[in-house]
Coordinates of C-alpha atoms in Angstrom, one line a residue:
Chain A
M122 CA 84.6 75.9 179.2
E123 CA 84.1 73.0 176.8
R124 CA 86.9 71.3 174.9
I125 CA 85.9 70.8 171.3
E126 CA 89.1 69.7 169.7
H127 CA 92.3 68.0 170.9
H128 CA 95.2 66.8 168.9
A129 CA 98.6 65.5 170.0
S130 CA 101.2 67.8 168.5
F131 CA 105.0 67.8 169.0
G132 CA 104.8 66.0 172.3
G133 CA 102.2 68.4 173.6
R134 CA 98.6 69.0 172.7
Q135 CA 96.8 71.5 170.5
E136 CA 93.3 72.1 171.9
V137 CA 90.3 74.2 170.9
W138 CA 88.0 75.4 173.7
Q139 CA 84.7 77.2 173.7
H140 CA 83.3 79.3 176.5
A141 CA 80.6 81.9 177.2
S142 CA 82.4 85.2 177.3
A143 CA 80.9 87.6 179.8
T144 CA 82.8 90.5 178.3
L145 CA 81.7 89.9 174.7
G146 CA 78.2 88.5 175.4
C147 CA 78.6 85.5 173.1
A148 CA 80.3 82.1 172.8
M149 CA 84.0 82.4 171.9
R150 CA 86.5 79.8 170.7
L151 CA 90.2 79.8 171.4
G152 CA 93.1 77.6 170.4
V153 CA 95.4 76.5 173.3
Y154 CA 98.7 74.8 172.7
L155 CA 99.9 72.9 175.7
P156 CA 103.6 72.0 175.5
P157 CA 104.9 68.8 177.1
A158 CA 105.8 70.5 180.4
A159 CA 102.3 71.9 180.8
L160 CA 100.8 68.4 180.2
A161 CA 103.1 67.2 182.9
G162 CA 101.6 69.8 185.3
Q163 CA 104.5 72.2 185.3
A164 CA 103.8 76.0 185.2
C165 CA 104.6 77.6 181.9
P166 CA 104.4 81.2 180.6
V167 CA 101.7 82.0 178.2
L168 CA 102.1 83.6 174.8
Y169 CA 98.9 85.2 173.3
W170 CA 98.5 85.3 169.5
L171 CA 96.1 87.8 167.9
S172 CA 95.1 87.0 164.3
G173 CA 94.3 89.3 161.4
L174 CA 91.2 90.3 159.5
T175 CA 88.8 87.4 158.6
C176 CA 90.5 84.8 160.8
T177 CA 89.0 82.6 163.4
E178 CA 91.0 80.7 166.0
Q179 CA 91.7 78.1 163.3
N180 CA 94.0 79.9 160.9
F181 CA 96.9 80.3 163.2
I182 CA 96.8 76.9 164.9
T183 CA 96.7 75.0 161.5
K184 CA 99.1 77.1 159.4
A185 CA 101.7 79.0 161.5
G186 CA 103.8 76.1 162.6
V187 CA 104.0 77.5 166.2
Q188 CA 103.7 74.2 168.0
A189 CA 107.2 72.9 167.3
H190 CA 108.7 76.0 168.8
A191 CA 106.3 76.3 171.7
A192 CA 107.1 72.7 172.6
R193 CA 110.9 73.4 172.4
H194 CA 110.6 76.4 174.7
Q195 CA 107.8 75.0 176.9
I196 CA 105.4 77.9 176.3
I197 CA 101.6 77.8 176.3
V198 CA 100.2 79.5 173.2
V199 CA 96.7 80.9 173.3
A200 CA 95.0 82.1 170.1
P201 CA 91.5 83.6 170.4
D202 CA 89.0 84.4 167.7
T203 CA 89.2 87.9 166.2
S204 CA 85.8 89.3 167.3
P205 CA 82.5 88.4 169.0
R206 CA 80.4 86.0 166.9
G207 CA 76.9 85.0 166.3
E208 CA 73.5 86.1 164.9
A209 CA 72.9 88.4 167.8
V210 CA 76.2 90.2 167.1
A211 CA 76.3 93.2 164.8
N212 CA 78.1 92.7 161.5
D213 CA 79.0 94.6 158.3
P214 CA 79.2 93.3 154.7
G215 CA 82.9 94.4 154.5
Y216 CA 85.6 92.0 155.6
E217 CA 87.3 94.9 157.5
L218 CA 84.6 95.7 159.9
G219 CA 82.3 93.6 162.3
Q220 CA 82.7 89.9 162.8
G221 CA 86.2 88.8 162.1
A222 CA 87.4 92.4 162.5
G223 CA 87.3 93.3 166.1
F224 CA 90.5 95.4 166.0
Y225 CA 91.2 94.7 169.7
V226 CA 89.3 97.8 171.0
N227 CA 86.3 98.4 173.2
A228 CA 83.7 99.9 170.9
T229 CA 81.8 102.9 172.2
Q230 CA 79.4 103.4 169.2
A231 CA 76.2 101.8 168.1
P232 CA 75.6 99.1 166.9
W233 CA 79.0 97.8 168.0
A234 CA 79.3 98.7 171.7
P235 CA 77.3 95.9 173.2
H236 CA 79.6 93.1 172.0
F237 CA 82.7 94.5 170.4
R238 CA 85.0 94.7 173.5
M239 CA 88.0 92.7 172.3
E240 CA 90.4 94.8 174.3
D241 CA 88.8 93.9 177.6
Y242 CA 88.5 90.3 176.4
V243 CA 92.1 89.9 175.5
V244 CA 93.6 91.8 178.3
H245 CA 91.4 90.7 181.2
E246 CA 88.9 87.9 180.6
L247 CA 91.1 85.6 178.5
P248 CA 94.2 85.6 180.8
A249 CA 91.9 85.1 183.8
L250 CA 90.3 82.1 182.1
V251 CA 93.6 80.6 180.9
E252 CA 95.4 81.1 184.3
A253 CA 92.5 79.5 186.1
H254 CA 92.5 76.4 183.9
W255 CA 96.2 75.6 183.2
P256 CA 99.4 75.8 185.2
T257 CA 101.1 79.1 184.3
T258 CA 103.9 81.1 185.7
G259 CA 101.8 84.3 185.4
R260 CA 104.2 85.7 182.8
R261 CA 102.6 86.8 179.5
G262 CA 103.8 87.6 176.0
I263 CA 101.7 88.9 173.1
F264 CA 102.1 88.8 169.3
G265 CA 100.0 88.8 166.2
H266 CA 99.6 89.4 162.5
S267 CA 98.3 92.4 160.6
M268 CA 95.2 93.6 162.5
G269 CA 96.5 91.2 165.3
G270 CA 99.9 92.8 165.1
H271 CA 98.2 96.1 165.7
G272 CA 96.4 94.5 168.6
A273 CA 99.6 93.1 170.1
L274 CA 101.6 96.3 169.8
T275 CA 98.8 98.6 171.1
L276 CA 97.8 96.3 174.0
A277 CA 101.4 95.9 175.1
L278 CA 101.9 99.7 175.0
R279 CA 98.6 100.5 176.7
Y280 CA 99.2 98.1 179.6
P281 CA 102.8 98.6 180.9
G282 CA 104.0 95.7 182.9
R283 CA 101.2 93.3 181.7
Y284 CA 103.3 91.7 178.9
A285 CA 106.9 90.8 179.3
S286 CA 107.4 90.6 175.5
V287 CA 105.7 91.7 172.3
S288 CA 106.2 91.1 168.6
A289 CA 104.3 91.4 165.4
F290 CA 104.2 90.1 161.8
A291 CA 103.2 92.7 159.2
P292 CA 101.3 94.8 161.7
I293 CA 99.0 97.8 161.1
V294 CA 101.2 100.2 162.9
A295 CA 99.2 103.4 162.4
P296 CA 95.5 102.6 162.0
S297 CA 94.6 106.4 162.2
Q298 CA 96.5 106.9 159.0
V299 CA 95.4 104.0 156.8
P300 CA 92.0 102.9 155.3
W301 CA 91.5 99.7 157.3
G302 CA 92.1 101.4 160.6
Q303 CA 90.2 104.6 159.7
K304 CA 87.1 102.6 158.8
A305 CA 87.2 100.4 161.9
L306 CA 88.2 103.1 164.4
A307 CA 85.5 105.5 163.1
A308 CA 82.9 102.8 163.4
Y309 CA 83.9 101.5 166.8
L310 CA 85.1 104.7 168.5
G311 CA 83.3 107.5 166.6
P312 CA 84.7 110.4 164.6
D313 CA 86.9 111.9 167.4
T314 CA 90.4 111.1 166.2
Q315 CA 91.8 111.7 169.7
A316 CA 90.1 108.5 170.8
W317 CA 91.8 106.7 167.9
A318 CA 95.3 107.8 169.1
A319 CA 95.0 105.6 172.2
H320 CA 94.8 102.6 169.9
D321 CA 97.5 103.6 167.4
A322 CA 100.9 102.1 168.0
V323 CA 102.7 105.0 166.3
A324 CA 100.9 107.5 168.6
L325 CA 101.4 105.3 171.7
V326 CA 105.1 104.9 171.2
A327 CA 105.5 108.7 171.6
S328 CA 104.1 108.6 175.1
A329 CA 105.1 105.2 176.3
T330 CA 106.4 105.0 179.8
E331 CA 107.8 101.5 179.5
R332 CA 110.4 100.8 176.8
L333 CA 109.3 97.3 176.0
P334 CA 111.4 96.2 172.9
L335 CA 109.4 95.7 169.8
L336 CA 110.2 93.0 167.3
V337 CA 108.5 93.5 163.9
D338 CA 108.9 91.4 160.8
Q339 CA 107.6 92.7 157.5
G340 CA 107.6 91.2 154.0
E341 CA 108.6 93.6 151.2
A342 CA 106.3 91.9 148.7
D343 CA 103.3 92.3 151.1
E344 CA 100.4 93.5 149.0
F345 CA 99.3 95.7 151.9
L346 CA 102.7 97.2 152.7
A347 CA 102.3 100.7 151.3
S348 CA 98.5 101.1 151.7
Q349 CA 97.8 99.7 155.1
L350 CA 100.9 98.7 157.0
R351 CA 103.6 101.4 156.6
P352 CA 106.2 100.2 159.0
E353 CA 108.3 103.3 158.2
L354 CA 105.9 105.2 160.4
L355 CA 106.7 103.0 163.4
Q356 CA 110.4 103.2 162.6
A357 CA 110.3 107.0 162.7
A358 CA 108.1 107.1 165.8
C359 CA 110.5 104.7 167.7
A360 CA 113.6 106.6 166.5
Q361 CA 112.1 109.9 167.8
A362 CA 110.9 108.5 171.1
G363 CA 114.0 106.3 171.7
H364 CA 111.8 103.3 171.8
P365 CA 113.7 100.0 171.1
L366 CA 112.5 98.5 167.8
T367 CA 113.9 95.6 165.7
L368 CA 112.3 96.0 162.3
R369 CA 113.2 93.3 159.8
L370 CA 112.3 93.8 156.2
H371 CA 112.2 90.5 154.2
P372 CA 112.6 90.7 150.4
G373 CA 110.0 88.6 148.5
Y374 CA 107.8 87.8 151.4
D375 CA 104.0 88.5 151.2
H376 CA 101.2 88.8 153.8
S377 CA 100.4 85.1 154.1
Y378 CA 100.9 82.4 156.7
Y379 CA 103.9 81.2 154.6
F380 CA 105.6 84.4 155.7
I381 CA 104.5 84.0 159.3
A382 CA 105.7 80.4 159.4
S383 CA 109.1 81.3 158.0
F384 CA 109.9 83.5 160.9
M385 CA 107.9 81.9 163.7
A386 CA 111.0 80.3 165.3
D387 CA 112.6 83.7 165.8
H388 CA 109.4 85.2 167.3
V389 CA 108.9 82.3 169.8
A390 CA 112.6 82.5 170.7
H391 CA 112.3 86.3 171.3
H392 CA 109.4 85.7 173.6
A393 CA 111.0 82.8 175.4
Q394 CA 114.0 84.9 176.2
A395 CA 111.8 87.4 178.1
L396 CA 109.3 84.9 179.5
I397 CA 111.6 82.2 180.7
A398 CA 114.8 84.0 181.5
T399 CA 112.9 86.4 183.8
A400 CA 111.0 83.6 185.4
A401 CA 114.3 81.8 186.1
T402 CA 115.7 85.0 187.7
K403 CA 112.6 85.2 189.9
A404 CA 112.8 81.6 191.0
Chain B
M178 CA 101.7 75.3 132.9
E179 CA 100.4 78.3 134.6
R180 CA 101.6 79.5 138.0
I181 CA 98.6 80.5 140.1
E182 CA 100.2 81.1 143.5
H183 CA 103.7 81.9 144.7
H184 CA 104.8 82.7 148.3
A185 CA 108.3 83.2 149.7
S186 CA 108.8 80.5 152.3
F187 CA 111.9 79.6 154.4
G188 CA 114.2 81.2 151.9
G189 CA 112.6 79.3 149.1
R190 CA 109.3 79.6 147.4
Q191 CA 106.0 77.7 147.7
E192 CA 104.2 77.7 144.3
V193 CA 101.0 76.3 143.0
W194 CA 100.8 75.5 139.3
Q195 CA 97.9 74.4 137.0
H196 CA 98.3 72.4 133.8
A197 CA 96.2 70.5 131.3
S198 CA 96.9 66.8 132.1
A199 CA 96.9 64.6 129.1
T200 CA 96.8 61.5 131.3
L201 CA 93.7 62.6 133.3
G202 CA 92.0 64.6 130.6
C203 CA 91.4 67.6 132.9
A204 CA 93.1 70.6 134.5
M205 CA 95.2 69.7 137.5
R206 CA 96.8 71.7 140.2
L207 CA 100.0 70.9 142.1
G208 CA 102.0 72.5 144.9
V209 CA 105.7 72.8 144.2
Y210 CA 108.1 73.9 147.0
L211 CA 111.4 75.2 145.6
P212 CA 114.2 75.3 148.2
P213 CA 116.8 78.1 148.1
A214 CA 119.2 76.0 146.0
A215 CA 116.6 75.4 143.4
L216 CA 115.9 79.1 143.2
A217 CA 119.6 79.6 142.6
G218 CA 119.5 77.2 139.7
Q219 CA 121.1 74.2 141.4
A220 CA 119.7 70.7 140.6
C221 CA 117.8 69.2 143.6
P222 CA 116.1 65.9 144.2
V223 CA 112.3 65.8 144.1
L224 CA 110.1 64.4 146.9
Y225 CA 106.5 63.6 145.9
W226 CA 103.7 63.9 148.4
L227 CA 100.4 62.1 147.9
S228 CA 97.5 63.4 150.0
G229 CA 94.6 61.6 151.6
L230 CA 90.9 61.4 151.0
T231 CA 89.1 64.7 150.3
C232 CA 92.3 66.7 150.0
T233 CA 93.4 69.0 147.2
E234 CA 96.9 70.3 146.7
Q235 CA 96.3 72.9 149.4
N236 CA 96.0 70.8 152.6
F237 CA 99.6 69.6 152.6
I238 CA 101.2 72.8 151.5
T239 CA 99.4 74.9 154.2
K240 CA 99.4 72.5 157.1
A241 CA 102.2 70.0 157.1
G242 CA 105.2 72.3 157.8
V243 CA 107.3 70.6 155.2
Q244 CA 108.9 73.8 153.8
A245 CA 111.3 74.4 156.7
H246 CA 112.7 70.9 156.3
A247 CA 112.8 70.9 152.5
A248 CA 114.7 74.2 152.7
R249 CA 117.2 72.8 155.1
H250 CA 117.8 69.6 153.0
Q251 CA 117.5 71.4 149.6
I252 CA 114.7 69.2 148.3
I253 CA 112.0 70.1 145.9
V254 CA 108.6 68.9 147.2
V255 CA 105.7 68.3 144.8
A256 CA 102.2 67.8 146.0
P257 CA 99.5 67.0 143.3
D258 CA 95.8 66.9 143.8
T259 CA 94.2 63.6 144.8
S260 CA 92.1 62.9 141.6
P261 CA 91.0 64.3 138.3
R262 CA 88.6 67.2 138.8
G263 CA 85.8 69.0 137.0
E264 CA 82.2 68.8 135.8
A265 CA 83.1 66.4 133.0
V266 CA 84.7 64.0 135.5
A267 CA 82.7 61.2 137.1
N268 CA 82.0 61.6 140.8
D269 CA 80.3 59.9 143.7
P270 CA 78.4 61.3 146.6
G271 CA 80.6 59.5 149.1
Y272 CA 83.9 61.2 150.2
E273 CA 85.8 57.9 149.7
L274 CA 85.2 57.5 145.9
G275 CA 85.4 59.7 142.9
Q276 CA 86.8 63.3 143.0
G277 CA 89.2 63.7 145.9
A278 CA 89.6 59.9 146.1
G279 CA 91.6 58.7 143.1
F280 CA 93.5 56.0 145.2
Y281 CA 96.5 56.3 142.8
V282 CA 95.3 53.5 140.4
N283 CA 94.4 53.5 136.7
A284 CA 90.7 52.7 136.7
T285 CA 89.5 50.1 134.2
Q286 CA 85.8 50.3 135.0
A287 CA 83.0 52.7 133.9
P288 CA 82.4 55.5 134.6
W289 CA 85.9 56.0 136.0
A290 CA 88.2 54.7 133.3
P291 CA 88.3 57.8 131.1
H292 CA 89.8 60.2 133.8
F293 CA 90.8 58.2 136.9
R294 CA 94.4 57.3 135.9
M295 CA 96.3 58.7 138.9
E296 CA 98.9 56.0 138.9
D297 CA 100.1 57.0 135.4
Y298 CA 99.8 60.6 136.3
V299 CA 101.9 60.4 139.4
V300 CA 104.5 57.9 138.1
H301 CA 104.9 59.2 134.5
E302 CA 103.3 62.6 133.6
L303 CA 104.0 64.4 136.8
P304 CA 107.8 63.7 137.0
A305 CA 108.2 64.4 133.3
L306 CA 106.5 67.8 133.9
V307 CA 108.5 68.6 137.0
E308 CA 111.8 67.5 135.6
A309 CA 111.3 69.6 132.4
H310 CA 110.5 72.7 134.4
W311 CA 112.9 72.8 137.3
P312 CA 116.5 71.8 137.9
T313 CA 116.5 68.3 139.3
T314 CA 119.0 65.6 140.0
G315 CA 116.6 63.0 138.6
R316 CA 116.4 61.3 142.0
R317 CA 112.9 60.9 143.4
G318 CA 111.3 60.0 146.7
I319 CA 107.7 59.5 147.5
F320 CA 105.6 59.8 150.6
G321 CA 102.0 60.4 151.6
H322 CA 99.2 60.2 154.2
S323 CA 96.3 57.7 154.5
M324 CA 95.1 57.1 151.0
G325 CA 98.3 58.9 149.9
G326 CA 100.4 56.6 152.1
H327 CA 98.8 53.7 150.3
G328 CA 99.7 55.5 147.0
A329 CA 103.3 56.0 148.1
L330 CA 103.9 52.5 149.3
T331 CA 102.2 50.8 146.4
L332 CA 103.9 53.0 143.7
A333 CA 107.3 52.5 145.2
L334 CA 106.8 48.8 145.4
R335 CA 105.3 48.6 141.9
Y336 CA 108.1 50.5 140.2
P337 CA 111.4 49.2 141.5
G338 CA 114.2 51.6 141.0
R339 CA 111.9 54.6 140.3
Y340 CA 112.0 55.9 143.8
A341 CA 115.1 56.1 146.0
S342 CA 113.1 56.4 149.2
V343 CA 109.5 56.0 150.5
S344 CA 107.6 56.7 153.7
A345 CA 104.0 57.1 154.9
F346 CA 102.0 58.6 157.6
A347 CA 99.0 56.5 158.7
P348 CA 98.8 54.6 155.4
I349 CA 96.0 52.3 154.2
V350 CA 98.4 49.3 154.0
A351 CA 95.9 46.7 152.9
P352 CA 93.1 48.2 150.8
S353 CA 91.8 44.8 149.8
Q354 CA 91.0 44.1 153.5
V355 CA 89.4 47.4 154.6
P356 CA 86.1 49.2 153.7
W357 CA 87.7 52.3 152.1
G358 CA 89.9 50.2 149.9
Q359 CA 87.3 47.6 149.0
K360 CA 84.8 50.2 147.9
A361 CA 87.4 52.1 145.8
L362 CA 89.2 49.1 144.2
A363 CA 85.9 47.4 143.4
A364 CA 84.7 50.6 141.7
Y365 CA 87.9 51.4 139.8
L366 CA 89.2 47.9 139.1
G367 CA 86.1 45.7 139.1
P368 CA 85.2 42.7 141.3
D369 CA 88.3 40.6 140.5
T370 CA 90.3 40.8 143.7
Q371 CA 93.4 39.5 141.9
A372 CA 93.5 42.9 140.2
W373 CA 93.3 44.6 143.7
A374 CA 96.4 42.7 144.9
A375 CA 98.6 44.7 142.5
H376 CA 97.6 47.8 144.4
D377 CA 97.8 46.5 148.0
A378 CA 101.0 47.2 149.9
V379 CA 100.7 44.1 152.0
A380 CA 100.3 41.9 149.0
L381 CA 103.1 43.7 147.1
V382 CA 105.6 43.3 149.9
A383 CA 105.3 39.5 149.6
S384 CA 106.6 39.6 146.0
A385 CA 108.8 42.7 146.0
T386 CA 112.1 42.2 144.2
E387 CA 113.7 45.4 145.5
R388 CA 114.0 45.7 149.3
L389 CA 113.4 49.5 149.6
P390 CA 113.2 50.3 153.3
L391 CA 109.7 51.5 154.4
L392 CA 109.3 54.2 157.1
V393 CA 105.8 54.3 158.5
D394 CA 104.5 56.5 161.3
Q395 CA 101.1 55.8 162.9
G396 CA 99.2 57.5 165.7
E397 CA 97.7 55.1 168.2
A398 CA 94.7 57.5 168.8
D399 CA 94.0 57.5 165.0
E400 CA 90.2 57.2 164.6
F401 CA 90.7 55.0 161.5
L402 CA 93.5 52.8 163.0
A403 CA 91.6 49.5 163.6
S404 CA 89.0 49.9 160.8
Q405 CA 90.9 51.2 157.8
L406 CA 94.7 51.3 158.4
R407 CA 95.7 48.2 160.3
P408 CA 99.5 48.6 160.3
E409 CA 99.9 45.2 161.9
L410 CA 99.1 43.7 158.6
L411 CA 102.1 45.4 157.0
Q412 CA 104.3 44.5 159.9
A413 CA 103.4 40.8 159.5
A414 CA 103.9 40.9 155.7
C415 CA 107.3 42.6 156.0
A416 CA 108.4 40.2 158.7
Q417 CA 107.4 37.2 156.6
A418 CA 109.1 38.6 153.4
G419 CA 112.2 40.0 155.2
H420 CA 111.3 43.4 153.9
P421 CA 112.9 46.3 155.9
L422 CA 110.2 48.3 157.8
T423 CA 110.5 50.9 160.4
L424 CA 107.0 51.2 161.9
R425 CA 106.7 53.8 164.7
L426 CA 103.5 53.8 166.8
H427 CA 102.9 57.1 168.6
P428 CA 100.6 57.2 171.6
G429 CA 98.0 59.9 171.6
Y430 CA 98.4 61.0 168.0
D431 CA 95.4 61.1 165.7
H432 CA 94.9 61.1 161.9
S433 CA 95.2 64.9 161.4
Y434 CA 97.9 67.2 160.0
Y435 CA 98.9 67.9 163.6
F436 CA 100.3 64.4 163.6
I437 CA 101.9 64.7 160.2
A438 CA 103.6 68.0 161.1
S439 CA 104.9 66.5 164.3
F440 CA 107.0 63.9 162.5
M441 CA 107.6 65.7 159.2
A442 CA 111.2 66.5 160.1
D443 CA 112.0 62.8 160.5
H444 CA 110.4 61.9 157.1
V445 CA 112.2 64.6 155.2
A446 CA 115.5 63.6 156.8
H447 CA 114.8 59.9 155.9
H448 CA 114.3 60.9 152.3
A449 CA 117.3 63.3 152.3
Q450 CA 119.6 60.5 153.4
A451 CA 118.6 58.4 150.3
L452 CA 118.2 61.2 147.8
I453 CA 121.2 63.3 148.6
A454 CA 123.7 60.8 149.9
T455 CA 123.3 58.7 146.7
A456 CA 123.5 61.8 144.6
A457 CA 126.7 62.7 146.2
T458 CA 128.1 59.3 145.6
K459 CA 127.2 59.5 142.0
A460 CA 128.8 63.0 141.6

C-alpha cells in the first residue's frame, strides 16, 4: 500500500492509496476518509462507497461532500475504483462495459474473467486491507450511486450479516431488465439469465433471508430514470416480499453529484445509526 | 445569456450560464447557485466567488460544497471563469499567466489589453448582468481562493461601499512581492511597480478609507504558503493601519478544495451576517 494523496479535511484526512490487488491482478486506487477519531487512534466503523459508470476513486471524494458528515459521525469512508485498470486489462469502447464499469460481479466469461472480480474485491480483499491498516470496529456499511447503487444493494443482499447498513442513490435496481445491466451481465456472466438473477436487487429481495432496511433516494428528473433505473420495480419487489424499503423520490433532481451531495447527510446519518448504535450496544 | 447546465441542489438550483461579455470581448461562463428563496422569486443578496489559477467556473461549483450553506442562508452565489477565453484571446504557456490567470485587473499592456479586463468584468458587467436576471437585494459580498482571494481582497478595498463583506481562502496578499504576482502584474500592467500597488492588498490596506473587516483562512501545510501567499505581510499591514483582520491559520491544511470545503460554512456565515443583517435593518 502506497499513499499517493493526503489532504486535511474537516478535522480528519482524505487520503488516496494505491495497492497491488491480488483479486483483480492489477494496481488499484482507493479513497479513504479518516475522521478525527480515527486519526486519534480510535476504532471507527467503515462505510464503503461504490461509484457509478465511468468513475474512478476521485469523483466521489471530490464532489459528494461526504467528509463533513463522516467527520461528525466519526466514520471511515472507503471509495474504491469501479473496475480493474491498466493496459493488460480487457476493455470495451462503450462506457458501460469494461474499465470503469465492473458492475461489482465476478466475471466468468472471456475476456473479462481474469481481472473483473469486483465482487470479491469489494466484499473480501478491500475490507481485509482496510481493517489491517486502520483502527476499525469491524462494523461495515455500504452505499453507492447508479451502477454502484446496484453494487451496494446486491452485495448487502448476497452477504447477509456482512453489512450492518445499506443505501443507494439512483441505483440500477433490476439490471436483468434494463439495457446497461443486460449488456454488462451478458458480457461478464454469459447468456444464462439465471446467473444474472443472483446479481439483481429486485430478484434478490424476493429470496432474502435477512431483512436489512434499504434506503434509496431517486431524482425524478434523472435522465436515466425510466430507461435504466426503474425504482418502481424495487418498490414492488419489496412490497411483495415484505422487505423494508424507504424510497424517496425527489422532484427536479437529476443523476449528478449535485443530487448525491444534497442528500448525503441523510445517508451518512442512516448508516451511523446502524453502525454506531449497535457498536455502542455491543460495548 | 444562455443556460447550459442546471441541477437541483439542496432545494435550490446550481446553474451554469454563458454570455457574450462586452468587457472581455469573448464568451464567458459563470456558475450561479440560486437558493430556494430565489427560486420562489424572493430577492436575495449575491456572493461573488473568484477562483484561483487554472480554474474555470466548474472547480468551485463542483468541489467547494457551497450550495448547502448558500441554501441555508438564502444567498445567491455567482462564480465566474478566471479570465477571458478563446482562440482569439492571448495566452501564455505558463499556468500563471494568460487564460486561466486573469488576476482580476484591467491589463494595459500588449498583447493582453484587448481582452484581459477582469476587474471591470467582475466589478461592473457581472453584477449588472446578475442583478438584471435574478431577484437580488442589491447587496454584494465577495470571496475567493489564492489568485481569487487576491481578487476579492483588492476589489473590495478598491471599491469602498461596493461590497458589504469580503473573505479569502489562502489569498495572494502581496502580489508585488511574490513570483506569481510579479510575473502577472509585469505582463498585464507593465514594469512600473506603482501601478502594481493599486492591485496589492497589502499596499491597499495602508490607504483604505473604509475599514471593511477581512476574514482570511490559511492552511499551514499549503505548498505555496512561504513562496506565494505570505499572510504575515497582510497581518503586519492590517496591524499597522488598524484594519480589522481575522486571520486563521489551520495546521495540516493544504491549498486544495478539501481545505476550502472544510471552512466554507464559516465563510458563508460571515457573509450572511453582513449581507442579510444589514438588509433586514434597511427593510
